[in-house]
CSV table of C-alpha atoms and ligand atoms in Angstrom, one decimal:
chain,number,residue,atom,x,y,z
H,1,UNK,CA,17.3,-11.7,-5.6
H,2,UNK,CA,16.3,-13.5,-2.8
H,3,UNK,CA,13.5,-10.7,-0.6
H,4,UNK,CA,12.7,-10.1,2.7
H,5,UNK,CA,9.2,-9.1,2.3
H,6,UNK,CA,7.6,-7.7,5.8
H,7,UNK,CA,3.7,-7.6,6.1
H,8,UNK,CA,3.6,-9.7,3.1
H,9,UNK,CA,0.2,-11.5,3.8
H,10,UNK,CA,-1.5,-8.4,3.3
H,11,UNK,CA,-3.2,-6.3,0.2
H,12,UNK,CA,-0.1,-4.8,-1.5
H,13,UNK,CA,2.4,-7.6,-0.1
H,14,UNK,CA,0.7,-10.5,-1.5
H,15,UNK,CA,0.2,-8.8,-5.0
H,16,UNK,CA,3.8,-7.8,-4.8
H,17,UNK,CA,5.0,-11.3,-3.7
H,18,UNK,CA,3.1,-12.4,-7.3
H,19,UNK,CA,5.4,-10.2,-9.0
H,20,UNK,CA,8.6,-11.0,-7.2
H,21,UNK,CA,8.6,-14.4,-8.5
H,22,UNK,CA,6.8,-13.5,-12.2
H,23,UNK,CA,10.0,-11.4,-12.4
H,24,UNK,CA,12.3,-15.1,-10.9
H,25,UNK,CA,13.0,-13.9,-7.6
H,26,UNK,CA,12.6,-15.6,-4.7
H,27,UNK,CA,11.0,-14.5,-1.0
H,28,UNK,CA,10.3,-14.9,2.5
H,29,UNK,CA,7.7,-13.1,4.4
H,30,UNK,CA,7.6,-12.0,8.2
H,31,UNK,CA,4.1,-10.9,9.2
H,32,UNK,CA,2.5,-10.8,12.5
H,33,UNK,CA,-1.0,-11.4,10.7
H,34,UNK,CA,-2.6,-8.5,12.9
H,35,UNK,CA,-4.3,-7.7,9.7
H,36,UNK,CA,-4.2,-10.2,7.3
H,37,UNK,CA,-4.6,-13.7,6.9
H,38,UNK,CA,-1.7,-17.2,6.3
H,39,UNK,CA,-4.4,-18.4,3.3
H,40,UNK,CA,-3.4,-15.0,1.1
H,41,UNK,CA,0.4,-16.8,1.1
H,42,UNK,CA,-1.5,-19.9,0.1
H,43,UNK,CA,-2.9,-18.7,-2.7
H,44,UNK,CA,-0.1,-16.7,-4.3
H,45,UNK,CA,1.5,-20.0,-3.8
H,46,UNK,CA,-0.9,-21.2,-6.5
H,47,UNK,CA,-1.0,-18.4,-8.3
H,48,UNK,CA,2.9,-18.7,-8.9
H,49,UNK,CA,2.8,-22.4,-8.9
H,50,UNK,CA,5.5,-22.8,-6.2
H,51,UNK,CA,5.0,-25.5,-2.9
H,52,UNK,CA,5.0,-22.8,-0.2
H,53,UNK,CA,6.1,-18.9,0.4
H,54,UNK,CA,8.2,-19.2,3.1
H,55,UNK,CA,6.9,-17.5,5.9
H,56,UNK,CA,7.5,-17.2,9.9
H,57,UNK,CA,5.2,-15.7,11.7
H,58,UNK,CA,6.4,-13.2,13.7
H,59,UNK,CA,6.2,-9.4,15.0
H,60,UNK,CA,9.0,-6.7,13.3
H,61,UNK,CA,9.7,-4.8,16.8
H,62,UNK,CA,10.8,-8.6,18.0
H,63,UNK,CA,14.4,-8.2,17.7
H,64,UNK,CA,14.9,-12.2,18.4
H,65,UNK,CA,12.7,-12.7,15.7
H,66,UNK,CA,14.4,-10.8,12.9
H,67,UNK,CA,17.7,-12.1,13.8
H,68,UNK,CA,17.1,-15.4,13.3
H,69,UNK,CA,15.4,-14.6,10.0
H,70,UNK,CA,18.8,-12.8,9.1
H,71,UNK,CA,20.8,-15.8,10.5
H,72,UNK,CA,18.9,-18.3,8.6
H,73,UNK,CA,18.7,-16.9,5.3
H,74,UNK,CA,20.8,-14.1,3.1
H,75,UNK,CA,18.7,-11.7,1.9
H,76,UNK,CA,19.8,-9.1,-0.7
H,77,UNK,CA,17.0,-6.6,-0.2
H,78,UNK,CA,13.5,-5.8,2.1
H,79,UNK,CA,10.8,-4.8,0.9
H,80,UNK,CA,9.2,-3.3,3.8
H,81,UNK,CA,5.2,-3.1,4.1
H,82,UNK,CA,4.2,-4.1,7.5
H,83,UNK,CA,2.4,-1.3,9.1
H,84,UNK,CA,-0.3,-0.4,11.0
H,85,UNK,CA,-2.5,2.0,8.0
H,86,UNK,CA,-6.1,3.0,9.3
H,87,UNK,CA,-6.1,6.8,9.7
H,88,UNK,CA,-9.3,7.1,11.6
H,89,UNK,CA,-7.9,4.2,14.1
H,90,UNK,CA,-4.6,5.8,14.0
H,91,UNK,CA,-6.1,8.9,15.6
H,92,UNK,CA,-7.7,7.7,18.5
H,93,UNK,CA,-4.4,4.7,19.3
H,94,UNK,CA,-1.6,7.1,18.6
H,95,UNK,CA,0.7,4.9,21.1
H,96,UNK,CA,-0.1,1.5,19.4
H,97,UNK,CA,0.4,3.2,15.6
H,98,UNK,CA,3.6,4.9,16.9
H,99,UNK,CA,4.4,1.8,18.7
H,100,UNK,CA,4.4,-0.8,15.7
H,101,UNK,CA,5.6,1.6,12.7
H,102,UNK,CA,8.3,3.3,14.4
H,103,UNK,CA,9.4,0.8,16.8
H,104,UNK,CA,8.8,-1.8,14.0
H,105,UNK,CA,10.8,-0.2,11.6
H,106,UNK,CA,13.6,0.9,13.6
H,107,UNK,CA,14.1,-2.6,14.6
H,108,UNK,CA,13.9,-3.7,11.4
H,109,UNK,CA,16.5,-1.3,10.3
H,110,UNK,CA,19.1,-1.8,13.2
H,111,UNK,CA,19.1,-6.0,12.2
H,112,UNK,CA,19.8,-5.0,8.7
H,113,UNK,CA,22.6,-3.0,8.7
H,114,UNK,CA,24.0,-5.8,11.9
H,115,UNK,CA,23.7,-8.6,8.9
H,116,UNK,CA,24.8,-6.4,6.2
H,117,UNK,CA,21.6,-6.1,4.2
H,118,UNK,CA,21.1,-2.9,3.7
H,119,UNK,CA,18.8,-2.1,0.6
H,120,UNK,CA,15.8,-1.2,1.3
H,121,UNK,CA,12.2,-0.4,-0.6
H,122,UNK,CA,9.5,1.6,1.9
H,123,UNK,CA,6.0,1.3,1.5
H,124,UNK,CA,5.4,5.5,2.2
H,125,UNK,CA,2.3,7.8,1.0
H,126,UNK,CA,1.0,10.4,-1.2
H,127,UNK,CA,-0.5,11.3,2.6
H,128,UNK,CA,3.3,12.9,3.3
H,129,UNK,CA,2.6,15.6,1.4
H,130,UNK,CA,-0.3,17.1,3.4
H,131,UNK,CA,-2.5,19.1,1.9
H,132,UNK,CA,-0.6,19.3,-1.3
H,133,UNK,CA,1.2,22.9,-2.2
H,134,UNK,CA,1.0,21.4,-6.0
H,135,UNK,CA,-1.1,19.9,-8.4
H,136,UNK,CA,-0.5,17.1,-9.7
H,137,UNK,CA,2.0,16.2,-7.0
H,138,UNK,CA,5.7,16.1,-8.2
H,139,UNK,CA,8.2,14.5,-5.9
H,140,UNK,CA,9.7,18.2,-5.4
H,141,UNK,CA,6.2,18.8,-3.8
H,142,UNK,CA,7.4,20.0,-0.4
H,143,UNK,CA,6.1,17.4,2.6
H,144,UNK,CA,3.2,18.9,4.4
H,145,UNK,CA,1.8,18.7,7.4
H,146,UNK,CA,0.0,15.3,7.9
H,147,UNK,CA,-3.5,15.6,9.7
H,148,UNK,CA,-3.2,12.5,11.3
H,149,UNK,CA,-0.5,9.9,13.4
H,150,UNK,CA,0.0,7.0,11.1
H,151,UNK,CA,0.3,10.1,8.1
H,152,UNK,CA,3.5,11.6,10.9
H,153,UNK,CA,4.8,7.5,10.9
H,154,UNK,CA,5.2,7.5,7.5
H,155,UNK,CA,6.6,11.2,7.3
H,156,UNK,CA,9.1,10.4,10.3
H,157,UNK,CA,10.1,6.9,8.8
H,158,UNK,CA,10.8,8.4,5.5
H,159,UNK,CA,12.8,11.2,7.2
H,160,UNK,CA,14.8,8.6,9.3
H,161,UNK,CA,16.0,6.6,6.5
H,162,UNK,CA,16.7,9.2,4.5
H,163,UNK,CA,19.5,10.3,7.4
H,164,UNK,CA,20.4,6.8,7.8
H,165,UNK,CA,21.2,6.6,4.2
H,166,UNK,CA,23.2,10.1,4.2
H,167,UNK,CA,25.6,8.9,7.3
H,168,UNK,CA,26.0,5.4,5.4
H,169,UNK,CA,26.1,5.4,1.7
H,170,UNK,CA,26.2,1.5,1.5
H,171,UNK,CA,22.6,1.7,1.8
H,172,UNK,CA,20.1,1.9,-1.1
H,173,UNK,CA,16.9,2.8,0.4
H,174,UNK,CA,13.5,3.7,-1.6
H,175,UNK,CA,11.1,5.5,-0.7
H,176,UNK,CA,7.5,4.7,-2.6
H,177,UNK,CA,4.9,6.9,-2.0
H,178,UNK,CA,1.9,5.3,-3.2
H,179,UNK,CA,-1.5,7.1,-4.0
H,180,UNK,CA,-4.4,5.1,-3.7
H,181,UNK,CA,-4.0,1.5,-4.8
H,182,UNK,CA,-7.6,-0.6,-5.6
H,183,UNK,CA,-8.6,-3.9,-7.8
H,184,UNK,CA,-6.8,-7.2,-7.2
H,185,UNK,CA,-5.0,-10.2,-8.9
H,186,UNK,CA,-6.9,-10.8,-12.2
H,187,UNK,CA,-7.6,-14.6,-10.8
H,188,UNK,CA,-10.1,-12.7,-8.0
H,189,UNK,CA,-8.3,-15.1,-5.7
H,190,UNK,CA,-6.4,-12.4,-4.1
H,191,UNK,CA,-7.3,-8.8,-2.9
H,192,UNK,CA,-8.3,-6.5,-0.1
H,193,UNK,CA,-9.7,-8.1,3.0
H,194,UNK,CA,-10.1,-5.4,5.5
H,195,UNK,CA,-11.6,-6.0,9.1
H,196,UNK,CA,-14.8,-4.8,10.6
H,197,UNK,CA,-16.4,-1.7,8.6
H,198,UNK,CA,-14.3,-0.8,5.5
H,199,UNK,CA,-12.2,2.7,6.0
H,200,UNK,CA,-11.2,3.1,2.2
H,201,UNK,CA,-13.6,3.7,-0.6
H,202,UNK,CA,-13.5,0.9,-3.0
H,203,UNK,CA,-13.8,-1.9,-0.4
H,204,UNK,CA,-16.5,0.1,1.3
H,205,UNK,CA,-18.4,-0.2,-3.0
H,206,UNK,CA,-18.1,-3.4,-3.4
H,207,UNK,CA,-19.5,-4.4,0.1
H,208,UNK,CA,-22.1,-2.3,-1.1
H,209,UNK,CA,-22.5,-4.3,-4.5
H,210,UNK,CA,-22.5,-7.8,-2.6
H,211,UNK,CA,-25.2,-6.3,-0.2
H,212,UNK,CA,-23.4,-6.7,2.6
H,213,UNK,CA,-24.0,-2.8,3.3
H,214,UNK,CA,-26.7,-0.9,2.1
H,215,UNK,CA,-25.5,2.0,0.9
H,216,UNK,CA,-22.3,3.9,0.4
H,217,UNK,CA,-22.1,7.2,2.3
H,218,UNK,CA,-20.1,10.2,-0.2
H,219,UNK,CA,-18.1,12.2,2.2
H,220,UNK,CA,-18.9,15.8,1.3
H,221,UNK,CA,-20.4,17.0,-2.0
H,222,UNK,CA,-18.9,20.8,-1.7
H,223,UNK,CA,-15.4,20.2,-2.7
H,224,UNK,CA,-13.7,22.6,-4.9
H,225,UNK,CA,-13.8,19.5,-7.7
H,226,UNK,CA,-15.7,19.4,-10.5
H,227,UNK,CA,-18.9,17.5,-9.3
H,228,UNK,CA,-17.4,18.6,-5.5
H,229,UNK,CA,-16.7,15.0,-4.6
H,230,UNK,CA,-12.8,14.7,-3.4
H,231,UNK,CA,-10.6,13.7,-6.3
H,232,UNK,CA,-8.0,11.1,-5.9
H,233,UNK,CA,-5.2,8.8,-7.4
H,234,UNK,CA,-6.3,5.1,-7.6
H,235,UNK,CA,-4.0,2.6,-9.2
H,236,UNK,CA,-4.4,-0.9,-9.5
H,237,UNK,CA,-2.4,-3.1,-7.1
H,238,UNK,CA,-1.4,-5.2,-10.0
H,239,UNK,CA,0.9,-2.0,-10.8
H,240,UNK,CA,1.8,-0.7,-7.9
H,241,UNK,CA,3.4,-4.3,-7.0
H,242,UNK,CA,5.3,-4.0,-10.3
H,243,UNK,CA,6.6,-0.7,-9.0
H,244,UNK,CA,8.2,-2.9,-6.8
H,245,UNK,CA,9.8,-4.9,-8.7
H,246,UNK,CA,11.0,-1.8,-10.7
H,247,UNK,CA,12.6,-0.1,-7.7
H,248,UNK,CA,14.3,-3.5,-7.3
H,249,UNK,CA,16.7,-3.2,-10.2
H,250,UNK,CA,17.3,0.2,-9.2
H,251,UNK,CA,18.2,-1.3,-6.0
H,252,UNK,CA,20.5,-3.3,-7.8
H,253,UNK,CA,22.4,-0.8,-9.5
H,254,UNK,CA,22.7,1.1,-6.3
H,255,UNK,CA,21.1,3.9,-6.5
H,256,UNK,CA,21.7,5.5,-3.3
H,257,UNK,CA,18.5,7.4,-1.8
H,258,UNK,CA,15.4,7.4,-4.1
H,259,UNK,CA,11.9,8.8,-4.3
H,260,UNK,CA,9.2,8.2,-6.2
H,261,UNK,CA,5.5,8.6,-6.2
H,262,UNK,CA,2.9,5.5,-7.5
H,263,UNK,CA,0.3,6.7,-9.2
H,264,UNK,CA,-1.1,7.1,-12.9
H,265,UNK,CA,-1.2,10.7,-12.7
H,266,UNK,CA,-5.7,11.0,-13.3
H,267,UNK,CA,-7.6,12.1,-10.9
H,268,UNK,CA,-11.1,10.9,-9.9
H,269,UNK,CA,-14.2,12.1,-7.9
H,270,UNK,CA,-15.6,9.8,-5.6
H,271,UNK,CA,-19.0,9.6,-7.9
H,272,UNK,CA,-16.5,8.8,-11.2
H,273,UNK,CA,-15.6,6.0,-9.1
H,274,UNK,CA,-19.1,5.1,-8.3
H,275,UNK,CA,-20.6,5.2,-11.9
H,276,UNK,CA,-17.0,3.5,-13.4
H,277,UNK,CA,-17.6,0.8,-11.3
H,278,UNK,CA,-21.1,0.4,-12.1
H,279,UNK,CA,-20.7,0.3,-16.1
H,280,UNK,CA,-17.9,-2.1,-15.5
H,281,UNK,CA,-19.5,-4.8,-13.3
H,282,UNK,CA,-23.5,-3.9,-14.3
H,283,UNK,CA,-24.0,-3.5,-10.3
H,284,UNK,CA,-25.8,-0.5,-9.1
H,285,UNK,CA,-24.3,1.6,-5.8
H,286,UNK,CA,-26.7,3.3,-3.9
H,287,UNK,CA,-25.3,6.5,-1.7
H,288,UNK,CA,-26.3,9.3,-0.1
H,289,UNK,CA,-24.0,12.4,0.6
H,290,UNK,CA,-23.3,12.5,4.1
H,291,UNK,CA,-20.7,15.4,5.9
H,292,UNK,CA,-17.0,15.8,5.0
H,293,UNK,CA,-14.8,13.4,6.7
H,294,UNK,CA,-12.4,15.1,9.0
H,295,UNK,CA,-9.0,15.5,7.6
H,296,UNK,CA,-10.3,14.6,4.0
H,297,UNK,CA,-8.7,17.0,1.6
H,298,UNK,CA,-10.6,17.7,-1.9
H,299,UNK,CA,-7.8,16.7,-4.6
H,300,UNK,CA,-4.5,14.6,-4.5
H,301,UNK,CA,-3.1,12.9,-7.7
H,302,UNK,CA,0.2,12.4,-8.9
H,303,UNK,CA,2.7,12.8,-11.4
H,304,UNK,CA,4.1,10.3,-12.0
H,305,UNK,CA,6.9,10.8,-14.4
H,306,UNK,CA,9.9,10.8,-12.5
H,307,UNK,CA,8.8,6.8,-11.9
H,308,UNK,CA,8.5,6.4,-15.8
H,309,UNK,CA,11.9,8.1,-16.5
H,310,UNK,CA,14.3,6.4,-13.5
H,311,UNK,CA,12.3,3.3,-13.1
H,312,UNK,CA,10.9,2.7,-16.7
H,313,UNK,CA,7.7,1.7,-14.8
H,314,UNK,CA,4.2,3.6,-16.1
H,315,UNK,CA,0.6,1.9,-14.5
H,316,UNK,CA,-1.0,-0.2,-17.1
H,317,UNK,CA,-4.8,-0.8,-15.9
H,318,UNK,CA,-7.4,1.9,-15.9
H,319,UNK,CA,-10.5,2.6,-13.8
H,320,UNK,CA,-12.5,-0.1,-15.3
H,321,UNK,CA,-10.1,-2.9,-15.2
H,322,UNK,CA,-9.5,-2.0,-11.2
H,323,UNK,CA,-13.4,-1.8,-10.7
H,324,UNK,CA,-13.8,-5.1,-12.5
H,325,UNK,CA,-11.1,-7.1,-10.8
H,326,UNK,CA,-12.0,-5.4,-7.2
H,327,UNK,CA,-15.7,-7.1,-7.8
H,328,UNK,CA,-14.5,-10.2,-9.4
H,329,UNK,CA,-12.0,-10.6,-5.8
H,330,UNK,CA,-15.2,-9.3,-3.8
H,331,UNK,CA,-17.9,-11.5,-5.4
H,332,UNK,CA,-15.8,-14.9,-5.5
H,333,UNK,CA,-15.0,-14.0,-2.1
H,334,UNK,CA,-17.7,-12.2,-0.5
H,335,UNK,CA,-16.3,-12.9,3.2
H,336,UNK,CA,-12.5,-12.3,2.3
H,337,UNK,CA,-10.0,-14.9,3.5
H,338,UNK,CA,-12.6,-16.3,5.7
H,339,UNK,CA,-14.4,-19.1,4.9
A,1,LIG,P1,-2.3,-4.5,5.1
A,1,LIG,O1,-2.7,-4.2,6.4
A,1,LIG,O2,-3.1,-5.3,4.2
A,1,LIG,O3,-0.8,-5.1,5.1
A,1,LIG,C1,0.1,-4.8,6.2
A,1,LIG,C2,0.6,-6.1,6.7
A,1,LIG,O4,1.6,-5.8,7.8
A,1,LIG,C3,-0.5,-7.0,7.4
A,1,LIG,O5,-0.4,-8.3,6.8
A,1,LIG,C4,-0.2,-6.9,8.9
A,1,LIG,O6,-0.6,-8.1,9.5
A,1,LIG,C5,1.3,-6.7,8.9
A,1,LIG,N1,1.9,-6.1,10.1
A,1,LIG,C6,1.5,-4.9,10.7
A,1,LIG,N2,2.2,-4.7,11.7
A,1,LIG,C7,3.1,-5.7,11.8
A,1,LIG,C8,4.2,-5.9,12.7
A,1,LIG,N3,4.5,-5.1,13.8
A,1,LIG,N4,5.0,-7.0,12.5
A,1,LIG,C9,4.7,-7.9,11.5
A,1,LIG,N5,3.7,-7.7,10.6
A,1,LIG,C10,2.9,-6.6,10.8
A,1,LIG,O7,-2.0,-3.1,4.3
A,1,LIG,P2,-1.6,-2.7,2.8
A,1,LIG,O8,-2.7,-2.0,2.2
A,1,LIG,O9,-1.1,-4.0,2.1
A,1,LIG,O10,-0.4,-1.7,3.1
A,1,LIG,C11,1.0,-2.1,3.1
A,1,LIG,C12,1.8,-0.9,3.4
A,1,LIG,O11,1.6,0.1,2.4
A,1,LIG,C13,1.6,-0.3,4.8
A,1,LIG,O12,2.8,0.1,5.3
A,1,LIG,C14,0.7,0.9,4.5
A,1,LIG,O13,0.8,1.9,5.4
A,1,LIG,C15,1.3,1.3,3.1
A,1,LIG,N6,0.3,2.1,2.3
A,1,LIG,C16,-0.9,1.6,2.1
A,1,LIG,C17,-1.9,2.3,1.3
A,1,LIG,C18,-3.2,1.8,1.0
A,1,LIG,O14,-4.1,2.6,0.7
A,1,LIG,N7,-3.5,0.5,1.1
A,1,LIG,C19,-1.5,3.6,0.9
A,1,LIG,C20,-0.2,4.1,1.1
A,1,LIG,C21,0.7,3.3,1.9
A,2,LIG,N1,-14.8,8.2,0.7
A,2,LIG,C1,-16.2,8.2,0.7
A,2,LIG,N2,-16.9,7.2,1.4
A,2,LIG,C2,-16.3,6.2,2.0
A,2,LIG,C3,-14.9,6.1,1.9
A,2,LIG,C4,-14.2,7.1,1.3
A,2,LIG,O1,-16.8,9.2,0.2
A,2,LIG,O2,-16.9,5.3,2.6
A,2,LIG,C5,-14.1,9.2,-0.1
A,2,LIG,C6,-13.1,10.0,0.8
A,2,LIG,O3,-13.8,11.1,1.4
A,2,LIG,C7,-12.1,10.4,-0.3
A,2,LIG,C8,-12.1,9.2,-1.3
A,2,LIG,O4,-13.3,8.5,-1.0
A,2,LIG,O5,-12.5,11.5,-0.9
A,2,LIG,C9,-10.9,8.3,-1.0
A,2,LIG,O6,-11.0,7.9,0.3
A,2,LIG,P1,-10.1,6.6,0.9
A,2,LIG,O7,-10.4,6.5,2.3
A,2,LIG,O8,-10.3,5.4,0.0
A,2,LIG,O9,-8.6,7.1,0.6
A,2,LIG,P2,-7.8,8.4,1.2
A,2,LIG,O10,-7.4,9.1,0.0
A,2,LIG,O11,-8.5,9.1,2.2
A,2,LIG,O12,-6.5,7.6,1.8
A,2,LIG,C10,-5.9,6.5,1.3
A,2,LIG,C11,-5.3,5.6,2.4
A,2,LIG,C12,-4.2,6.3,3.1
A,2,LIG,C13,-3.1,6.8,2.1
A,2,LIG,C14,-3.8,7.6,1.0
A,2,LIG,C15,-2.7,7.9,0.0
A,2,LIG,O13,-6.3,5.3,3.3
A,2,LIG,O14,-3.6,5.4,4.0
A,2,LIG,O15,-4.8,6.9,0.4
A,2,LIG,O16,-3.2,8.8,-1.0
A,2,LIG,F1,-2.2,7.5,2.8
């Protein structure tokens, strides 16, 4: 299948574009590179062994811009990642995250159905279910309320292409909520490069480990957890991008609306997370505990059958193979995508 792949020079995109072609399809990626950088396309270039990836730089609430995508090549599905994702950011800009991931999408969507593509895969969250009512989160989870405004884009999106789907069953849309997605490509020439001070926790490690920050801060140590450090979902992006490709051939077989959550279904405290990676790369993480991080919550994993039954598509890597390749990516590349 030839893939519209939105956002694609960024963390999950570019692992996912690795996949796409593994798995012989073919892509072209629209990003605006507000958080991400044109050499990440260059290297999965590499890493698939093709010339190029095509890609035209451009902004998704640009209608001009996705219409002469559409008019210059077919596509049989998008995969659709671009987004603005910071929560902390997307509290104090509620306009701009609003802005880019409704507008965006709803732009994106309204080109689609004008050129007839309309099967879509969504990049959503494990962060639409809130607070969760259940542990470990099924898809039947009811949607919660989300303590933050890029948590309500995803929430809304969801909800809106889940209508759009019911009014016009030609469309194949999936939704993917993921949990939380760590490690890069096994090359370490690929991986997370966030901006400025790292919001998520794995990036924030290994800045740690390549001294570029002297300690980690733990976000609360009185959790209802088992060492009272919040528990969470992490999944290598090597899997998460073969989700993709999974919810492809789904896609394929037209499957209507579909939801599934990414995850491997274990939970982990923040310190499992410190000590894992610190037996898997022999590189010690200093911390302190510091206060809970408002709208933290203590526990969120998933189940994630309902992926292994419809999709056939179960994570592969554990803990120690996402600390190892997040530091082999880190310590090859200790400034990201810039030289
Ligand atoms: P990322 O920031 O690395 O990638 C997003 C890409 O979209 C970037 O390359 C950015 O430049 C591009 N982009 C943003 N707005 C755009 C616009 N208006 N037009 C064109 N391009 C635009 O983030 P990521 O971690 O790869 O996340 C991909 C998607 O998955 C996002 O939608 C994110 O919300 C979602 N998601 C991420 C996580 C996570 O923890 N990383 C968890 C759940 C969901
Ligand atoms: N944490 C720390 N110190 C840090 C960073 C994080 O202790 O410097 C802790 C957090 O308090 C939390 C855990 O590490 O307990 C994970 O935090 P992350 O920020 O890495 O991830 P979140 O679970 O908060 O959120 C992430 C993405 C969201 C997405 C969600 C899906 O940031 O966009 O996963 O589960 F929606």
């Amino acid at each position: 299948m030839n893939i519209l792949v939105t956002g694609g020079a960024g963390f999950i995109g570019s692992h996912t574009l690795v996949e796409l072609y593994a798995a012989g399809h073919t892509a072209v990626v629209v990003d605006n590179l507000c958080n991400s950088s044109a050499e990440s396309l260059r290297r999965v270039a590499k890493i698939v062994n093709v010339s190029e990836i095509p890609f035209v730089k451009g902004d998704i609430r640009d209608r001009d811009t996705l219409n002469a995508l559409f008019s210059e090549y077919t596509f049989d599905a998008c995969i659709h990642f671009a987004g603005l994702k910071a929560v902390s950011e997307s509290v104090v800009k509620p306009w701009e995250y609003y802005d880019n991931n409704m507008s965006g999408t709803l732009t994106l969507l309204d080109v689609m159905r004008q050129h007839g593509c309309k099967n879509i895969i969504f990049s959503s969250s494990a962060t639409v279910y809130g607070d969760p009512a259940v542990i470990p989160i099924t898809e039947k989870c009811p949607k919660g309320q989300c303590s933050n405004p890029y948590g309500w884009t995803k929430s809304m999106l969801e909800q809106v292409m889940m209508d759009m789907q019911r009014a016009d069953n030609e469309w194949n849309v999936v939704l993917l909520r993921y949990f939380n997605p760590i490690g890069a490509h096994p090359s370490g020439t690929i991986g997370e490069d966030p901006n400025g001070i790292p919001n998520n926790l794995m990036p924030y490690i290994t800045q740690v480990a390549v001294g570029k920050r002297p300690e980690l801060g733990v976000f609360g140590n009185d959790y209802d957890t088992p060492d009272g450090t919040g528990v969470r979902d992490y999944i290598h992006v090597v899997d998460l991008a073969r989700g993709h490709v999974a919810a492809l051939r789904k896609v394929e077989q037209g499957s209507g609306l579909s939801i599934y959550n990414l995850g491997t279904g274990r939970g982990y405290s923040v310190l499992d997370v410190v000590h894992a990676f610190e037996k898997a790369t022999g590189v010690k993480v200093p911390y302190s505990i510091k206060p809970r991080r408002l709208g933290d919550i203590a526990t969120c994993y998933s189940n994630p059958q309902k992926a292994h039954d419809e999709l056939g598509w179960t994570a592969q890597y554990d803990i120690e193979d996402m600390c190892r390749d997040s530091w082999r990516w880190q310590s090859q590349n200790p400034d990201g995508y810039r030289k």
